[in-house]
XYZ file of C-alpha atoms in Angstrom:
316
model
C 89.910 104.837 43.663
C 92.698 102.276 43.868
C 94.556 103.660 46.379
C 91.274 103.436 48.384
C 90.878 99.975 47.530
C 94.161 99.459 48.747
C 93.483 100.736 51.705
C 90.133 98.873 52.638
C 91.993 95.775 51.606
C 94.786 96.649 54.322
C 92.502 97.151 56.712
C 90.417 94.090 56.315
C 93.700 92.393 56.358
C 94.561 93.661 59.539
C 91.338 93.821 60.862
C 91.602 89.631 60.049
C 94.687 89.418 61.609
C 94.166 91.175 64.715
C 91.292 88.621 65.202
C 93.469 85.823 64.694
C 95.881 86.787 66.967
C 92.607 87.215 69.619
C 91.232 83.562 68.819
C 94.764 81.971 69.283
C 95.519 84.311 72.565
C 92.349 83.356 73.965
C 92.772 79.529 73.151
C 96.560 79.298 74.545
C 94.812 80.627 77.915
C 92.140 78.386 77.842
C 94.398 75.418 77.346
C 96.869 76.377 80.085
C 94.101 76.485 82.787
C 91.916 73.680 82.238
C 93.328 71.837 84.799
C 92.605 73.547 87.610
C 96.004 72.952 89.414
C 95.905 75.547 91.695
C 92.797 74.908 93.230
C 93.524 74.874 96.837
C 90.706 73.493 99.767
C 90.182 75.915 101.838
C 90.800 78.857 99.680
C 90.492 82.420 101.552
C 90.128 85.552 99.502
C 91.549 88.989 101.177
C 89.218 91.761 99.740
C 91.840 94.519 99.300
C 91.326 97.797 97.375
C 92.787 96.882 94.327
C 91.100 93.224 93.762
C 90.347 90.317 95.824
C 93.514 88.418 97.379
C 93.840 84.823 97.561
C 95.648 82.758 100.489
C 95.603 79.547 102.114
C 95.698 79.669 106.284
C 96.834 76.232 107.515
C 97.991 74.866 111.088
C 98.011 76.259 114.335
C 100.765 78.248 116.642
C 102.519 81.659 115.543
C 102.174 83.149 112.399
C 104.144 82.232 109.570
C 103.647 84.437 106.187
C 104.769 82.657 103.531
C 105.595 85.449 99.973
C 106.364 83.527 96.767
C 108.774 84.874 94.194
C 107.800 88.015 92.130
C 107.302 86.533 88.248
C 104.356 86.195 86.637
C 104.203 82.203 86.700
C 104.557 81.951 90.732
C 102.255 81.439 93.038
C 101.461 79.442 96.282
C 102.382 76.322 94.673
C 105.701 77.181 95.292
C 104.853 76.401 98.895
C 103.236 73.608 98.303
C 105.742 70.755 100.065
C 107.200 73.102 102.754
C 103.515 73.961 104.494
C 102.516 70.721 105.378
C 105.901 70.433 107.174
C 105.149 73.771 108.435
C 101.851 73.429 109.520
C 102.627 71.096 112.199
C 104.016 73.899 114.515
C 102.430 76.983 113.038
C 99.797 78.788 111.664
C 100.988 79.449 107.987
C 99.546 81.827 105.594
C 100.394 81.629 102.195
C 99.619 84.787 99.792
C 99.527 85.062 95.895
C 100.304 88.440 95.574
C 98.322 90.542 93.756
C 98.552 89.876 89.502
C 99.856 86.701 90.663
C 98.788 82.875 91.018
C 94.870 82.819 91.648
C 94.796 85.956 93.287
C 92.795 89.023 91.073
C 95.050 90.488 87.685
C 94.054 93.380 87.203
C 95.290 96.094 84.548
C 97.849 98.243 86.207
C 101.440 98.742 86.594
C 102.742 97.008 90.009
C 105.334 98.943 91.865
C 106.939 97.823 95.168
C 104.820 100.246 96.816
C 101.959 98.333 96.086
C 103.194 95.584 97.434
C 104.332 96.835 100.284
C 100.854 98.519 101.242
C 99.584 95.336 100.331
C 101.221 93.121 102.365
C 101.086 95.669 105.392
C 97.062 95.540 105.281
C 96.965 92.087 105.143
C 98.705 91.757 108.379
C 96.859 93.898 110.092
C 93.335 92.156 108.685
C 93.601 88.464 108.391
C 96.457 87.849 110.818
C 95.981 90.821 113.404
C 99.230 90.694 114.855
C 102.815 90.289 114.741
C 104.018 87.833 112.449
C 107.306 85.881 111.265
C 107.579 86.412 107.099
C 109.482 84.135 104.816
C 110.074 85.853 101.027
C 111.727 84.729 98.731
C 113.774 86.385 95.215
C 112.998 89.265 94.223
C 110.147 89.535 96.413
C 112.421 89.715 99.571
C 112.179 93.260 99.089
C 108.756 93.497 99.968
C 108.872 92.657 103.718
C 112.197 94.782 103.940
C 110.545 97.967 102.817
C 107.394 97.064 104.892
C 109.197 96.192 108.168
C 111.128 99.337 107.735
C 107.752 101.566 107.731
C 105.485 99.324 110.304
C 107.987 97.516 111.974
C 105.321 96.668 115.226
C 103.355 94.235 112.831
C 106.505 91.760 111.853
C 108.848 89.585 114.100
C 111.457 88.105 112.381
C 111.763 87.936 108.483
C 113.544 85.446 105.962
C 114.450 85.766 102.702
C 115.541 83.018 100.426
C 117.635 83.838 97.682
C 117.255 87.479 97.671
C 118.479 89.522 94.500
C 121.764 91.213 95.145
C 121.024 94.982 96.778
C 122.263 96.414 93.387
C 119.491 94.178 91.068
C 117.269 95.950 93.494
C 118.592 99.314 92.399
C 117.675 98.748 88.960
C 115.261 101.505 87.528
C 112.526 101.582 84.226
C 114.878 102.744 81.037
C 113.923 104.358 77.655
C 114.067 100.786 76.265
C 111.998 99.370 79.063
C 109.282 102.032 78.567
C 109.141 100.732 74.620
C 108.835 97.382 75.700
C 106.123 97.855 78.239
C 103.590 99.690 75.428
C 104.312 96.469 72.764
C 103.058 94.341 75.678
C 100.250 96.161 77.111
C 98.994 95.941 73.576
C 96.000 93.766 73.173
C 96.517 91.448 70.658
C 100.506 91.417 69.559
C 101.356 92.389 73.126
C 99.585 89.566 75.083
C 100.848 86.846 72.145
C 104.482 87.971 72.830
C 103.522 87.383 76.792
C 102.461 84.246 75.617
C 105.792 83.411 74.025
C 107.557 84.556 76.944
C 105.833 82.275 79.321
C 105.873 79.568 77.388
C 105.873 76.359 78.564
C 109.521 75.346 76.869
C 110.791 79.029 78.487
C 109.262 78.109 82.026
C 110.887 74.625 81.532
C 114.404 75.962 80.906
C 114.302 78.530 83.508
C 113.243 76.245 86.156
C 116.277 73.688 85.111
C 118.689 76.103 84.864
C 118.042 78.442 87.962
C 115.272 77.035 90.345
C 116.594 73.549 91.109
C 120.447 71.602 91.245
C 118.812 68.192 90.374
C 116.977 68.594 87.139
C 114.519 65.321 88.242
C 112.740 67.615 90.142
C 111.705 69.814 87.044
C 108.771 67.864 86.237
C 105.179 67.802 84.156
C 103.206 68.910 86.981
C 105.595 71.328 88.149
C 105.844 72.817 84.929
C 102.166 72.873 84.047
C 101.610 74.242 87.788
C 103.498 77.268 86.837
C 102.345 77.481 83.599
C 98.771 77.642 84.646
C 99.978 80.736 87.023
C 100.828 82.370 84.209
C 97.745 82.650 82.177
C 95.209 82.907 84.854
C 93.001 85.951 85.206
C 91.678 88.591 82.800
C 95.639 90.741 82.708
C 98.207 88.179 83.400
C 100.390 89.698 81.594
C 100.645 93.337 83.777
C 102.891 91.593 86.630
C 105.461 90.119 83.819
C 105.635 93.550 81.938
C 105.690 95.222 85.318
C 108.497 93.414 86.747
C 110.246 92.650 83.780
C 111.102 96.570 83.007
C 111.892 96.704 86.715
C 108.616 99.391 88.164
C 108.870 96.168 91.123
C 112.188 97.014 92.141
C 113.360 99.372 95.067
C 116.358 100.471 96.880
C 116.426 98.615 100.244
C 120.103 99.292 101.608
C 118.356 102.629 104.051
C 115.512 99.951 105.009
C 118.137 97.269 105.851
C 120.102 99.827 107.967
C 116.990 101.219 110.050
C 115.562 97.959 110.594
C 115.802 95.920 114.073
C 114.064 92.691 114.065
C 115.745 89.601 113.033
C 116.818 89.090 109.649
C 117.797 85.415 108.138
C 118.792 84.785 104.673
C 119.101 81.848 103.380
C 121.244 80.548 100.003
C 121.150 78.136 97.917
C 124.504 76.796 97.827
C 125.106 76.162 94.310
C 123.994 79.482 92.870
C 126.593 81.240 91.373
C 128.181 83.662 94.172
C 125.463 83.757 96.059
C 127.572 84.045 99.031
C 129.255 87.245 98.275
C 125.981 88.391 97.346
C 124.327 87.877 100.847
C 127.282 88.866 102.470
C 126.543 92.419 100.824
C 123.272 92.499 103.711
C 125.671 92.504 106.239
C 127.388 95.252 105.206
C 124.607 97.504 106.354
C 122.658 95.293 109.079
C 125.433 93.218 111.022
C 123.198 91.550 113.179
C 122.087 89.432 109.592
C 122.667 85.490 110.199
C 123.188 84.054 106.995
C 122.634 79.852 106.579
C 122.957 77.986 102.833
C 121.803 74.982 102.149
C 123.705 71.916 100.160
C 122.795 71.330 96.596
C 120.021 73.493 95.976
C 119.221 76.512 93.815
C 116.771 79.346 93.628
C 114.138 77.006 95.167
C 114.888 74.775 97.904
C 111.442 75.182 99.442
C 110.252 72.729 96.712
C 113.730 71.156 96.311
C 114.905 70.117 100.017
C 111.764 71.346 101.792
C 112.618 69.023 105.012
C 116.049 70.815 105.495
C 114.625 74.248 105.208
C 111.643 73.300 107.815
C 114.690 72.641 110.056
C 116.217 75.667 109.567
C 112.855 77.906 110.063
C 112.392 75.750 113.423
C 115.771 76.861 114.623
C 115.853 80.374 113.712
C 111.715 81.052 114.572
C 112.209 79.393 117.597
């Protein structure tokens, strides 16, 4: 008899915890997107297989897509000061990828494959022809692999920052596989998200990596990207998708077969980034390569006039 009272007792405990963990999950959400500050006018949804896609389509001329970083707190915001400048001499379309920003979050694990199809159909449905494609990080590798199999529907591409070709080589290990069950748990798993997504972590990472002058790591950048992070029913499938690597793909055979124009573009004071773009030209020689002065991992928010200039030149 005791040890069954010992027993029920765990279980209510547990049972109480588990709900605790629930209410404070669901208030830390609730908190984070109050603000509505990703609320675009107009907002266009893309109704794709896997969920409903959101975009913005601004300007007029040729086609610009515009692909934001692959985290889990990204989104179009990280746009937001380089389309107006944009806008004046094209049409620009700016995507939250799918899991991402306010676009649908759905349950899954996201592979570059996905992305790939992804970004292919939305070509050929909402622009319906060839287009130029700016990506930036880690999700320069979309628009690679994509070119590479449909290489009629893109012009030229340009990738900010890319990761070095090997970071894309990087495959799901034993440890990576543990990790991703913790988080896809309900309760514990979505509280550690929380913690990881933080708004102290998102803070830090954006001073340290995303910009050289720290003013420009402010409240409502911060909350921006915090808000990305938390909105829609699995937020958390992107982050655990990408952080145990299921995103990444080998794109040296892509680079090699591929023959429209490729830019990349540094920012200057990242640590060796310029022996990591020179890497591209290893196996696509015909890569132009451009850095720009005092910047980081995001000079589209950082010195947004400076990279219109550039996309001017090169899209011309």
């Amino acid at each position: 008899m005791k040890t069954k009272n010992k027993l029920l007792t765990l279980l209510i405990l547990s049972s109480g915890a588990i709900s605790t963990t629930s209410f404070i999950n669901k208030l830390i959400q609730l908190k984070a997107t109050k603000n509505n500050l990703l609320e675009t006018q107009p907002s266009c949804y893309f109704k794709w297989r896997l969920g409903d896609i959101h975009y913005t389509k601004t300007g007029s001329g040729k086609p610009i897509l515009l692909i934001h970083d692959l985290n889990a707190s990204s989104s179009i915001y990280e746009w937001s000061r380089l389309i107006p400048l944009l806008a004046k001499n094209y049409t620009i379309y700016a995507v939250d990828l799918l899991g991402c920003g306010s676009s649908e979050k759905v349950n899954t694990t996201y592979t570059n494959y996905l992305y790939v199809q992804l970004i292919t159909d939305f070509i050929k449905s909402e622009i319906g022809h060839r287009t130029n494609v700016i990506a930036t990080s880690e999700a320069a590798s979309i628009p690679i692999m994509a070119c590479s199999n449909n290489p009629d529907i893109f012009d030229q591409i340009m990738l900010i920052n890319p990761l070095s070709l090997s970071d894309y080589c990087q495959i799901p290990g034993k440890s990576a596989k543990l990790y991703k069950k913790i988080v896809d748990l309900p309760a514990l798993g979505t509280l550690l998200y929380h913690i990881a997504v933080s708004k102290k972590f998102i803070y830090e990472e954006l001073e340290k990596y995303g910009f050289y002058d720290s003013y420009y790591v402010n409240c409502s950048l911060v909350d921006a990207y915090y808000e990305a992070a938390h909105l829609g029913l699995s937020p958390k499938s992107v982050y655990i998708s990408q952080k145990c690597n299921y995103t990444k793909c080998n794109i040296v055979n892509a680079l090699k077969k591929i023959n429209n124009s490729i830019y990349l573009i540094g920012g200057q004071k990242i640590q060796n980034v310029c022996d990591r773009l020179e890497e591209y030209k290893i196996y696509n020689p015909a890569i132009e390569i451009s850095f720009i002065p005092k910047t980081k991992n995001l000079p589209q928010l950082e010195k947004p006039d400076y990279l219109s200039e550039l996309i001017s030149t090169y899209f011309s």
